[in-house]
Amino acid sequence: MAAYAQHGTPVVYQPGQVGTVVVQPGTAGKPLRDWNSGVCDCFNDINICLLGAFCGTCLLMRNAKKLDENCLTPCLVPFSFTSMRVKLRTQENIMGSIHNDYMTECWCGPCGNCQMARELQYLGR
């Protein structure tokens, strides 16, 4: 049985096989790239750094809004930090993995939050 992904690409399933096809919009043909700044480059933008240090939740809510998510997502959804990093990386073809995003949240959450804010600013959002 053949199914069709979102962009019309045929997907062939073997008998008895169950699966879901996820096609990320806007990423086809773009090369992978690095983040515009590193996790520990917090002092590259002192305003973002101060907001992340003294009101990290406010910065996370601002990042959510810039990612077209509800600004209350960080307050209501568990692991929303990791989800937002994955979304940003996927949309912008930034190298990384879910594991690295989760480890960033666990071990350097405030710095990772500032990194996302700097990336969004770099992208003009």
Short mmCIF file of C-alpha atoms in Angstrom, two decimals:
data_model
loop_
_atom_site.label_atom_id
_atom_site.label_comp_id
_atom_site.label_asym_id
_atom_site.label_seq_id
_atom_site.Cartn_x
_atom_site.Cartn_y
_atom_site.Cartn_z
CA MET A 1 0.00 0.00 0.00
CA ALA A 2 1.40 3.41 -0.88
CA ALA A 3 0.60 6.56 1.03
CA TYR A 4 1.59 10.08 0.18
CA ALA A 5 3.47 12.44 2.45
CA GLN A 6 2.51 16.08 2.78
CA HIS A 7 4.49 17.14 -0.31
CA GLY A 8 3.32 14.31 -2.56
CA THR A 9 6.33 12.03 -2.01
CA PRO A 10 5.21 8.41 -2.10
CA VAL A 11 5.82 6.37 1.03
CA VAL A 12 5.65 2.58 0.78
CA TYR A 13 4.52 0.55 3.76
CA GLN A 14 5.14 -3.16 4.03
CA PRO A 15 2.18 -5.38 4.98
CA GLY A 16 1.57 -5.15 8.70
CA GLN A 17 3.79 -2.09 9.07
CA VAL A 18 2.39 0.92 10.89
CA GLY A 19 4.06 4.30 10.78
CA THR A 20 3.68 8.02 10.62
CA VAL A 21 5.38 10.25 8.09
CA VAL A 22 6.40 13.69 9.31
CA VAL A 23 7.54 16.23 6.74
CA GLN A 24 8.95 19.42 8.20
CA PRO A 25 7.94 22.45 6.13
CA GLY A 26 10.58 24.72 4.69
CA THR A 27 13.64 22.57 5.35
CA ALA A 28 14.07 20.76 2.04
CA GLY A 29 17.28 21.59 0.24
CA LYS A 30 18.74 23.82 2.96
CA PRO A 31 22.17 22.82 4.29
CA LEU A 32 22.58 22.25 8.02
CA ARG A 33 24.28 25.06 9.91
CA ASP A 34 25.51 25.89 13.39
CA TRP A 35 23.81 28.14 15.89
CA ASN A 36 24.62 31.80 15.32
CA SER A 37 26.18 31.92 18.81
CA GLY A 38 27.29 29.35 21.34
CA VAL A 39 25.49 28.34 24.52
CA CYS A 40 28.08 30.16 26.65
CA ASP A 41 28.10 33.37 24.57
CA CYS A 42 25.61 35.03 26.92
CA PHE A 43 27.51 38.31 27.05
CA ASN A 44 27.16 38.81 23.28
CA ASP A 45 23.87 40.57 24.04
CA ILE A 46 23.79 42.02 27.54
CA ASN A 47 20.03 42.77 27.46
CA ILE A 48 19.16 39.16 26.67
CA CYS A 49 21.72 38.01 29.23
CA LEU A 50 20.19 40.11 32.02
CA LEU A 51 16.63 39.08 31.13
CA GLY A 52 17.69 35.42 31.05
CA ALA A 53 19.54 35.71 34.36
CA PHE A 54 16.91 37.59 36.34
CA CYS A 55 13.65 36.59 34.65
CA GLY A 56 14.31 33.42 32.66
CA THR A 57 10.62 32.54 32.50
CA CYS A 58 9.85 35.92 30.88
CA LEU A 59 12.55 35.28 28.26
CA LEU A 60 11.24 31.76 27.65
CA MET A 61 7.72 33.14 27.20
CA ARG A 62 9.05 35.74 24.75
CA ASN A 63 10.89 33.02 22.83
CA ALA A 64 7.69 30.95 22.67
CA LYS A 65 5.76 33.89 21.25
CA LYS A 66 8.45 34.47 18.60
CA LEU A 67 8.18 30.78 17.65
CA ASP A 68 4.42 31.23 17.09
CA GLU A 69 3.55 29.31 20.23
CA ASN A 70 1.28 30.45 23.02
CA CYS A 71 3.32 32.57 25.44
CA LEU A 72 2.03 30.45 28.34
CA THR A 73 3.45 27.26 26.83
CA PRO A 74 6.62 27.36 29.00
CA CYS A 75 4.46 27.63 32.13
CA LEU A 76 1.96 24.91 31.22
CA VAL A 77 3.76 22.32 29.08
CA PRO A 78 6.44 20.05 30.57
CA PHE A 79 9.73 20.07 28.63
CA SER A 80 8.56 23.00 26.52
CA PHE A 81 12.14 24.37 26.52
CA THR A 82 13.38 21.25 24.72
CA SER A 83 10.38 21.28 22.37
CA MET A 84 10.99 24.90 21.42
CA ARG A 85 14.71 24.26 20.76
CA VAL A 86 13.79 21.31 18.54
CA LYS A 87 11.25 23.45 16.68
CA LEU A 88 13.75 26.28 16.15
CA ARG A 89 16.50 23.89 15.03
CA THR A 90 14.14 22.13 12.63
CA GLN A 91 12.75 25.32 11.11
CA GLU A 92 16.19 26.85 10.62
CA ASN A 93 18.18 23.68 9.79
CA ILE A 94 20.46 24.06 12.80
CA MET A 95 22.62 21.07 13.63
CA GLY A 96 21.89 19.23 16.86
CA SER A 97 19.81 16.49 18.40
CA ILE A 98 16.93 16.12 20.81
CA HIS A 99 19.39 14.61 23.29
CA ASN A 100 21.63 17.71 23.13
CA ASP A 101 18.61 19.99 23.46
CA TYR A 102 17.46 18.12 26.56
CA MET A 103 20.96 18.15 28.08
CA THR A 104 21.15 21.90 27.43
CA GLU A 105 17.87 22.31 29.32
CA CYS A 106 19.08 20.16 32.23
CA TRP A 107 22.61 21.50 32.65
CA CYS A 108 22.62 25.04 31.22
CA GLY A 109 19.00 26.04 30.83
CA PRO A 110 19.46 29.80 31.35
CA CYS A 111 22.32 29.92 28.83
CA GLY A 112 20.39 27.79 26.32
CA ASN A 113 17.38 30.07 26.74
CA CYS A 114 19.59 33.09 25.98
CA GLN A 115 21.05 31.25 22.96
CA MET A 116 17.55 30.72 21.56
CA ALA A 117 16.72 34.40 22.11
CA ARG A 118 19.92 35.51 20.33
CA GLU A 119 19.16 33.15 17.43
CA LEU A 120 15.62 34.50 17.11
CA GLN A 121 16.97 38.05 17.19
CA TYR A 122 19.54 37.14 14.52
CA LEU A 123 16.68 35.77 12.39
CA GLY A 124 14.79 39.05 12.75
CA ARG A 125 11.96 37.68 14.88
#
